[in-house]
Tab-separated table of C-alpha atoms in Angstrom:
chain	number	residue	atom	x	y	z
A	21	MET	CA	-73.946	-42.191	-35.366
A	22	ASN	CA	-74.661	-37.945	-34.918
A	23	ILE	CA	-71.351	-36.201	-35.913
A	24	LYS	CA	-70.760	-34.445	-32.517
A	25	VAL	CA	-71.428	-37.442	-30.672
A	26	TRP	CA	-68.659	-39.050	-32.945
A	27	ALA	CA	-66.408	-35.762	-32.308
A	28	GLY	CA	-66.296	-36.275	-29.002
A	29	VAL	CA	-65.823	-39.961	-28.637
A	30	ILE	CA	-62.562	-39.850	-30.753
A	31	ALA	CA	-61.459	-36.386	-28.389
A	32	LEU	CA	-61.927	-39.047	-25.407
A	33	SER	CA	-59.791	-41.751	-26.713
A	34	LEU	CA	-57.322	-39.130	-27.912
A	35	ALA	CA	-57.546	-37.610	-24.339
A	36	SER	CA	-56.711	-41.377	-22.961
A	37	ILE	CA	-54.224	-42.156	-24.878
A	38	ILE	CA	-52.044	-38.110	-25.053
A	39	PRO	CA	-49.851	-37.905	-22.168
A	40	ALA	CA	-50.138	-35.190	-19.806
A	41	ALA	CA	-46.790	-33.000	-20.364
A	42	ALA	CA	-44.432	-33.962	-17.713
A	43	SER	CA	-43.705	-32.373	-14.963
A	44	PRO	CA	-39.686	-29.759	-14.677
A	45	THR	CA	-37.619	-32.526	-13.390
A	46	LEU	CA	-34.557	-31.091	-10.854
A	47	THR	CA	-31.679	-32.729	-10.137
A	48	VAL	CA	-29.150	-31.915	-8.056
A	49	ILE	CA	-25.533	-32.050	-9.565
A	50	GLN	CA	-22.791	-31.315	-7.141
A	51	LYS	CA	-23.094	-29.717	-3.902
A	52	PHE	CA	-20.587	-27.999	-2.679
A	53	ASP	CA	-19.673	-29.893	0.470
A	54	GLY	CA	-16.224	-31.193	-1.202
A	55	THR	CA	-17.392	-34.184	-2.375
A	56	ASN	CA	-15.864	-34.298	-6.184
A	57	GLY	CA	-13.265	-31.332	-5.341
A	58	ALA	CA	-16.220	-29.013	-4.766
A	59	THR	CA	-14.331	-26.656	-2.342
A	60	GLY	CA	-15.585	-23.309	-2.159
A	61	ASP	CA	-18.985	-22.087	-0.994
A	62	ASP	CA	-21.264	-20.386	-3.515
A	63	PRO	CA	-21.374	-20.327	-6.915
A	64	ASN	CA	-22.348	-16.984	-7.908
A	65	ALA	CA	-21.652	-16.843	-12.074
A	66	MET	CA	-21.770	-19.292	-14.980
A	67	ILE	CA	-21.594	-19.123	-18.208
A	68	LEU	CA	-22.128	-21.508	-21.305
A	69	ALA	CA	-19.239	-21.726	-23.133
A	70	SER	CA	-18.430	-22.204	-26.839
A	71	ASP	CA	-17.177	-26.332	-26.140
A	72	GLY	CA	-20.897	-26.696	-25.057
A	73	ASN	CA	-19.509	-26.458	-21.313
A	74	PHE	CA	-20.583	-24.488	-18.087
A	75	TYR	CA	-17.660	-23.066	-16.639
A	76	GLY	CA	-18.152	-21.449	-13.276
A	77	ILE	CA	-17.113	-19.819	-9.843
A	78	THR	CA	-17.085	-19.689	-6.486
A	79	TYR	CA	-16.924	-17.190	-4.516
A	80	LEU	CA	-16.459	-16.859	-1.100
A	81	HIS	CA	-13.108	-19.344	1.026
A	82	ILE	CA	-10.983	-20.618	-1.548
A	83	GLY	CA	-12.358	-19.311	-4.866
A	84	THR	CA	-12.694	-22.350	-7.679
A	85	VAL	CA	-13.563	-22.483	-11.354
A	86	PHE	CA	-15.701	-25.611	-12.134
A	87	LYS	CA	-17.112	-27.312	-15.539
A	88	VAL	CA	-20.302	-29.214	-15.880
A	89	THR	CA	-21.256	-30.969	-18.743
A	90	PRO	CA	-24.350	-30.988	-20.042
A	91	GLY	CA	-25.036	-34.614	-19.149
A	92	GLY	CA	-23.715	-33.378	-15.335
A	93	GLN	CA	-20.338	-34.186	-14.969
A	94	PHE	CA	-18.705	-32.223	-12.620
A	95	THR	CA	-15.472	-30.658	-12.326
A	96	THR	CA	-13.525	-28.045	-10.193
A	97	ILE	CA	-10.401	-27.107	-12.768
A	98	PHE	CA	-9.007	-24.113	-10.963
A	99	SER	CA	-8.304	-22.818	-7.484
A	100	LEU	CA	-5.359	-20.476	-6.438
A	101	PRO	CA	-2.805	-22.539	-4.930
A	102	PRO	CA	-2.294	-21.671	-1.327
A	103	ASN	CA	1.420	-19.541	-2.056
A	104	ASN	CA	0.366	-17.950	-4.419
A	105	PRO	CA	1.039	-13.970	-4.071
A	106	ASN	CA	-2.096	-12.959	-5.382
A	107	ARG	CA	-4.457	-15.487	-2.977
A	108	PHE	CA	-6.567	-13.861	-0.378
A	109	PHE	CA	-6.199	-14.010	3.271
A	110	TYR	CA	-9.866	-13.725	3.445
A	111	GLY	CA	-11.038	-15.247	0.648
A	112	ASP	CA	-10.295	-15.015	-3.264
A	113	PHE	CA	-13.957	-13.815	-3.812
A	114	PHE	CA	-14.525	-14.685	-7.668
A	115	THR	CA	-17.232	-12.625	-8.790
A	116	GLY	CA	-17.439	-12.887	-12.820
A	117	ILE	CA	-16.152	-14.847	-15.537
A	118	VAL	CA	-17.047	-14.762	-19.297
A	119	GLU	CA	-14.751	-16.812	-22.336
A	120	GLY	CA	-13.112	-14.829	-24.624
A	121	PRO	CA	-12.893	-14.964	-28.373
A	122	ASP	CA	-9.382	-16.610	-28.162
A	123	GLY	CA	-11.433	-19.990	-25.894
A	124	PHE	CA	-9.832	-18.762	-22.468
A	125	LEU	CA	-11.946	-17.979	-19.377
A	126	TYR	CA	-10.922	-14.144	-18.146
A	127	VAL	CA	-11.501	-14.337	-14.110
A	128	THR	CA	-12.547	-11.477	-11.757
A	129	VAL	CA	-11.206	-11.247	-8.217
A	130	ARG	CA	-12.397	-9.122	-6.067
A	131	GLY	CA	-10.496	-7.593	-2.581
A	132	SER	CA	-12.145	-7.306	0.180
A	133	ASN	CA	-10.519	-5.905	3.283
A	134	ASN	CA	-8.147	-3.188	2.198
A	135	ASN	CA	-6.329	-6.534	0.251
A	136	PRO	CA	-4.241	-5.142	-2.006
A	137	ASN	CA	-4.612	-7.973	-4.659
A	138	PRO	CA	-7.849	-7.928	-7.174
A	139	MET	CA	-7.443	-8.731	-10.661
A	140	VAL	CA	-8.731	-9.917	-13.701
A	141	PHE	CA	-6.602	-13.775	-14.537
A	142	ARG	CA	-7.273	-15.611	-17.632
A	143	ILE	CA	-6.950	-19.704	-17.850
A	144	SER	CA	-7.156	-22.681	-19.924
A	145	LYS	CA	-10.477	-24.425	-19.995
A	146	SER	CA	-8.527	-26.957	-18.915
A	147	GLY	CA	-7.523	-25.090	-16.430
A	148	THR	CA	-3.623	-23.879	-16.696
A	149	ASP	CA	-1.854	-21.484	-18.281
A	150	PHE	CA	-2.681	-18.999	-15.310
A	151	GLN	CA	-1.769	-15.560	-16.126
A	152	VAL	CA	-2.894	-12.713	-14.746
A	153	MET	CA	-4.591	-9.449	-17.609
A	154	LEU	CA	-5.276	-6.652	-15.204
A	155	ASN	CA	-4.042	-5.649	-11.524
A	156	PHE	CA	-7.460	-4.063	-10.459
A	157	ALA	CA	-10.571	-5.904	-10.231
A	158	PRO	CA	-12.962	-4.134	-13.471
A	159	LEU	CA	-16.783	-3.516	-11.783
A	160	ALA	CA	-18.202	-4.772	-14.884
A	161	LEU	CA	-16.904	-6.789	-17.569
A	162	SER	CA	-17.595	-8.417	-21.223
A	163	VAL	CA	-16.927	-9.088	-24.421
A	164	ALA	CA	-17.910	-7.789	-28.108
A	165	SER	CA	-18.593	-9.492	-31.452
A	166	ASP	CA	-15.287	-7.318	-32.770
A	167	GLY	CA	-12.450	-9.558	-30.168
A	168	ASN	CA	-12.031	-7.342	-27.123
A	169	PHE	CA	-12.982	-7.118	-23.548
A	170	TYR	CA	-14.855	-4.211	-22.124
A	171	GLY	CA	-14.861	-3.137	-19.526
A	172	THR	CA	-15.769	-0.441	-16.348
A	173	THR	CA	-14.503	0.748	-12.944
A	174	GLY	CA	-13.739	3.811	-11.364
A	175	GLY	CA	-16.210	6.254	-8.982
A	176	ILE	CA	-19.076	8.449	-9.161
A	177	GLY	CA	-18.136	11.027	-11.405
A	178	THR	CA	-14.755	9.357	-12.247
A	179	GLY	CA	-16.394	6.286	-14.049
A	180	VAL	CA	-14.272	4.830	-16.753
A	181	VAL	CA	-15.193	2.682	-19.748
A	182	PHE	CA	-11.941	0.968	-20.922
A	183	ARG	CA	-10.980	-1.892	-24.171
A	184	LEU	CA	-8.958	-5.005	-23.165
A	185	SER	CA	-7.381	-7.104	-25.851
A	186	THR	CA	-5.956	-10.725	-25.459
A	187	SER	CA	-3.031	-9.815	-25.702
A	188	GLY	CA	-3.667	-7.721	-22.608
A	189	THR	CA	-3.639	-4.126	-23.886
A	190	TYR	CA	-5.099	-2.119	-21.818
A	191	THR	CA	-7.262	1.148	-24.081
A	192	VAL	CA	-8.866	4.053	-21.595
A	193	LEU	CA	-12.005	4.678	-23.964
A	194	SER	CA	-13.671	8.012	-21.796
A	195	THR	CA	-13.572	8.972	-18.379
A	196	ASN	CA	-16.210	10.282	-16.669
A	197	SER	CA	-19.547	9.290	-18.757
A	198	GLY	CA	-21.907	11.801	-17.820
A	199	GLY	CA	-20.987	11.810	-14.746
A	200	MET	CA	-22.283	8.268	-14.325
A	201	LEU	CA	-20.892	5.225	-12.574
A	202	VAL	CA	-21.215	2.072	-14.804
A	203	GLU	CA	-22.021	-0.786	-12.506
A	204	SER	CA	-22.986	-3.294	-14.902
A	205	LEU	CA	-22.420	-4.274	-18.225
A	206	ASN	CA	-24.466	-7.386	-19.269
A	207	LYS	CA	-23.717	-9.473	-22.249
A	208	GLN	CA	-23.689	-7.217	-25.760
A	209	ALA	CA	-27.142	-6.874	-27.523
A	210	THR	CA	-27.483	-7.002	-31.002
A	211	ASP	CA	-28.025	-3.042	-31.501
A	212	GLY	CA	-23.751	-3.557	-30.930
A	213	ASN	CA	-23.769	-1.914	-27.590
A	214	PHE	CA	-24.141	-3.250	-24.030
A	215	TYR	CA	-27.020	-2.324	-21.611
A	216	GLY	CA	-25.969	-2.381	-17.819
A	217	THR	CA	-26.935	-0.639	-14.510
A	218	CYS	CA	-25.277	3.172	-13.822
A	219	TYR	CA	-25.210	4.663	-10.907
A	220	SER	CA	-25.112	9.590	-10.569
A	221	SER	CA	-27.424	10.503	-8.270
A	222	TRP	CA	-30.076	7.149	-8.263
A	223	TRP	CA	-29.740	4.197	-10.267
A	224	HIS	CA	-30.064	4.603	-14.481
A	225	VAL	CA	-30.215	1.777	-16.725
A	226	CYS	CA	-27.467	3.059	-19.768
A	227	ARG	CA	-26.662	2.105	-23.189
A	228	VAL	CA	-23.079	2.101	-23.148
A	229	SER	CA	-21.012	1.808	-27.036
A	230	THR	CA	-17.645	0.137	-28.255
A	231	SER	CA	-16.368	3.629	-28.039
A	232	GLY	CA	-17.122	4.049	-24.142
A	233	GLN	CA	-20.005	6.780	-25.080
A	234	VAL	CA	-22.162	6.371	-21.901
A	235	THR	CA	-26.045	6.949	-22.323
A	236	PRO	CA	-28.734	6.870	-19.914
A	237	ILE	CA	-31.776	5.023	-21.352
A	238	PHE	CA	-34.088	4.874	-18.195
A	239	GLU	CA	-34.231	6.286	-14.826
A	240	TYR	CA	-35.804	3.684	-11.941
A	241	PRO	CA	-38.557	5.661	-10.340
A	242	THR	CA	-37.826	6.865	-6.802
A	243	GLY	CA	-40.005	7.834	-3.270
A	244	THR	CA	-42.198	5.453	-1.579
A	245	ASN	CA	-43.092	3.262	-4.844
A	246	GLY	CA	-39.763	3.750	-6.550
A	247	ARG	CA	-37.803	0.644	-7.295
A	248	SER	CA	-33.942	0.275	-8.013
A	249	PRO	CA	-32.562	-2.142	-9.706
A	250	ALA	CA	-32.007	-6.178	-7.579
A	251	ASN	CA	-29.113	-7.299	-8.735
A	252	GLY	CA	-27.459	-5.680	-12.152
A	253	ILE	CA	-28.491	-8.384	-14.346
A	254	LEU	CA	-30.157	-7.455	-17.622
A	255	THR	CA	-30.990	-10.595	-20.135
A	256	GLN	CA	-32.125	-10.180	-23.656
A	257	GLY	CA	-35.031	-11.763	-25.428
A	258	SER	CA	-35.364	-13.066	-28.671
A	259	ASP	CA	-37.755	-10.390	-28.998
A	260	GLY	CA	-35.184	-7.696	-28.653
A	261	LEU	CA	-36.019	-6.742	-25.426
A	262	LEU	CA	-34.567	-6.412	-22.126
A	263	TYR	CA	-35.743	-8.247	-18.757
A	264	GLY	CA	-34.156	-8.015	-15.204
A	265	VAL	CA	-35.009	-7.466	-11.536
A	266	ALA	CA	-35.548	-4.529	-9.697
A	267	VAL	CA	-36.064	-4.180	-5.938
A	268	GLY	CA	-39.477	-1.834	-4.552
A	269	GLY	CA	-39.661	1.130	-2.693
A	270	SER	CA	-40.169	1.927	0.933
A	271	GLY	CA	-41.882	-0.752	2.614
A	272	ALA	CA	-42.130	-2.875	-0.209
A	273	THR	CA	-42.340	-7.209	0.257
A	274	ALA	CA	-41.639	-8.150	-3.182
A	275	SER	CA	-39.522	-7.310	-6.502
A	276	VAL	CA	-41.135	-6.789	-9.893
A	277	VAL	CA	-39.795	-8.335	-13.108
A	278	PHE	CA	-39.536	-5.523	-15.877
A	279	GLN	CA	-39.189	-5.288	-19.414
A	280	LEU	CA	-37.007	-2.733	-20.714
A	281	SER	CA	-36.730	-1.721	-24.458
A	282	THR	CA	-32.948	-0.213	-25.606
A	283	SER	CA	-34.652	3.053	-25.498
A	284	GLY	CA	-35.906	2.659	-22.450
A	285	SER	CA	-39.348	2.543	-22.769
A	286	TYR	CA	-40.198	0.490	-19.135
A	287	GLN	CA	-42.863	-1.668	-18.138
A	288	GLU	CA	-43.738	-4.129	-14.823
A	289	LEU	CA	-44.566	-7.980	-15.743
A	290	TYR	CA	-44.944	-9.597	-12.258
A	291	GLN	CA	-44.109	-9.699	-8.719
A	292	THR	CA	-41.723	-11.736	-7.311
A	293	GLY	CA	-39.276	-12.801	-3.826
A	294	TYR	CA	-38.332	-9.486	-1.858
A	295	CYS	CA	-34.535	-9.938	-1.694
A	296	THR	CA	-32.732	-10.641	1.263
A	297	PRO	CA	-29.639	-10.226	2.884
A	298	LYS	CA	-29.670	-14.402	3.807
A	299	SER	CA	-30.965	-15.586	0.316
A	300	GLY	CA	-30.145	-12.590	-2.557
A	301	CYS	CA	-32.462	-11.581	-4.805
A	302	PRO	CA	-33.702	-13.285	-8.047
A	303	MET	CA	-32.468	-13.048	-11.217
A	304	VAL	CA	-35.217	-14.012	-14.886
A	305	LEU	CA	-34.044	-15.724	-17.752
A	306	PRO	CA	-36.045	-15.241	-21.376
A	307	ALA	CA	-36.016	-18.462	-22.307
A	308	SER	CA	-35.998	-20.974	-25.791
A	309	ASP	CA	-40.290	-21.646	-25.218
A	310	GLY	CA	-40.430	-17.738	-25.321
A	311	ASN	CA	-41.395	-17.439	-21.647
A	312	LEU	CA	-39.196	-16.244	-18.898
A	313	TRP	CA	-37.717	-18.602	-16.336
A	314	ILE	CA	-37.115	-16.810	-13.095
A	315	ALA	CA	-34.783	-18.051	-10.105
A	316	ASP	CA	-36.319	-16.900	-7.205
A	317	PRO	CA	-34.322	-17.379	-3.564
A	318	PRO	CA	-36.367	-16.033	-1.200
A	319	ALA	CA	-39.389	-18.136	-2.453
A	320	ASP	CA	-36.671	-21.373	-2.997
A	321	SER	CA	-37.997	-22.064	-6.004
A	322	VAL	CA	-37.868	-21.677	-10.031
A	323	TYR	CA	-40.733	-20.208	-12.146
A	324	SER	CA	-42.302	-19.202	-15.241
A	325	VAL	CA	-44.109	-16.523	-16.198
A	326	THR	CA	-45.365	-15.221	-19.873
A	327	THR	CA	-43.500	-11.723	-21.143
A	328	SER	CA	-47.366	-10.709	-19.905
A	329	GLY	CA	-46.816	-11.929	-16.391
A	330	VAL	CA	-49.468	-15.231	-16.373
A	331	LEU	CA	-47.431	-17.586	-14.350
A	332	LEU	CA	-47.104	-21.124	-15.559
A	333	GLU	CA	-44.841	-23.448	-13.837
A	334	THR	CA	-42.970	-23.833	-10.600
A	335	VAL	CA	-40.229	-25.832	-9.128
A	336	SER	CA	-39.714	-26.412	-5.723
A	337	PHE	CA	-36.612	-26.761	-3.581
A	338	SER	CA	-37.941	-26.540	-0.740
A	339	SER	CA	-36.947	-30.279	-0.238
A	340	GLN	CA	-33.065	-29.261	-0.564
A	341	PRO	CA	-31.674	-28.329	2.937
A	342	ASN	CA	-31.240	-24.630	3.780
A	343	PRO	CA	-27.005	-24.496	2.339
A	344	TYR	CA	-28.923	-25.421	-1.378
A	345	ALA	CA	-32.462	-24.501	-1.087
A	346	HIS	CA	-31.877	-20.868	-3.182
A	347	PRO	CA	-31.820	-20.976	-6.892
A	348	GLN	CA	-29.683	-17.637	-7.586
A	349	LEU	CA	-28.885	-17.865	-11.249
A	350	LEU	CA	-30.168	-19.670	-14.787
A	351	VAL	CA	-28.380	-20.333	-18.274
A	352	GLN	CA	-29.875	-22.285	-20.873
A	353	ALA	CA	-27.873	-25.538	-22.763
A	354	PRO	CA	-28.418	-25.962	-26.606
A	355	SER	CA	-30.774	-29.462	-25.868
A	356	GLY	CA	-32.750	-26.655	-24.028
A	357	ILE	CA	-32.120	-27.970	-20.182
A	358	LEU	CA	-31.888	-25.708	-17.582
A	359	PHE	CA	-28.956	-25.312	-15.104
A	360	GLY	CA	-27.848	-22.910	-12.413
A	361	THR	CA	-27.064	-22.605	-9.069
A	362	THR	CA	-27.693	-22.390	-5.637
A	363	GLY	CA	-26.255	-20.357	-2.503
A	364	GLU	CA	-26.698	-16.945	0.003
A	365	PRO	CA	-24.523	-14.100	-0.657
A	366	ASN	CA	-23.968	-13.056	2.254
A	367	PRO	CA	-21.450	-15.125	4.109
A	368	ALA	CA	-22.286	-14.848	7.610
A	369	TYR	CA	-24.789	-17.469	6.638
A	370	ASN	CA	-22.375	-20.084	5.267
A	371	ALA	CA	-24.350	-21.359	2.554
A	372	PRO	CA	-22.032	-23.048	-0.222
A	373	GLY	CA	-24.599	-23.766	-2.554
A	374	SER	CA	-24.812	-26.580	-5.457
A	375	VAL	CA	-25.377	-27.094	-9.219
A	376	PHE	CA	-28.728	-28.150	-10.260
A	377	SER	CA	-30.381	-29.103	-13.612
A	378	ILE	CA	-34.289	-28.636	-15.015
A	379	ASN	CA	-36.106	-30.636	-17.504
A	380	ALA	CA	-39.009	-28.466	-18.609
A	381	GLY	CA	-38.672	-29.911	-22.088
A	382	LEU	CA	-38.087	-26.646	-23.466
A	383	PRO	CA	-36.605	-26.518	-27.245
A	384	PRO	CA	-33.107	-25.885	-27.933
A	385	PRO	CA	-32.536	-22.041	-28.359
A	386	LYS	CA	-32.375	-20.880	-31.957
């Protein structure tokens, strides 16, 4: 038999016995509908903690802290008791969660309607040992490798960068911050600095050092074709670059996924769903397969694109009822499986949201 023909026969035989790659599998783990103790609305933050479990918070109605195991078991571990003097009349408004170097969970609670009790509290992973650590709600709070928290507060021209120890020692590192108000601090980058959204006369991305120095590295373009940050979330990929989502300028119908170096080099990669008050804004996660996985609430989908902007896979949430159809965020488990939440951030739409997982066959993160 001709060699080329024989090679073709082998290729056809192999094709017949090698299965095609499986499509990503979407699993709804828990709906915030009151079952299994899932109270509260809009799970708006979730982290992977050092014990291998996920911990998240609900933003509206009753603020709760919940736990999700890698196997998909859901448990509500904490909510402020009704007679707690720090409880909010209009809702608890839990807005952020980080794990401290002491293994405790630190939760930011923001006030509304001039309520006087914003705070940061900590609890154990079993939901016990409640303790108020700050009697105000910082704009941002993140943890560094030196065992301290770093955060920001204040207003434009009065922005403060502070350090907080696990024993509750609060230290102001800088004020004014060069006229910049730093509104978000993401996970500490590999260069030891924090990067986040900041604002003066327009939106920027700033570098924030552990000494409190604030340095703008990028200014979003202005004008008709301008850009502004979608949600302040910047995630560093294994390539050392930062990834986020920006909202288009006046009359725009799409948002853009962008790539930003720590020196401020900016490149737009992919157009995605436009933010709406009802659904919220897209969020991007650099995953272990080297691609970007995007939670796109306006499109009711999660999809992946390459770092050059080529669409690869789409996972549709359109089969889910509307209150559970808008994916808001993604976190990757050590197994490679993606976990995330759905919801609608505007309380006028009363969408309680859910927790889900997506098995897309991704390798474990290195």
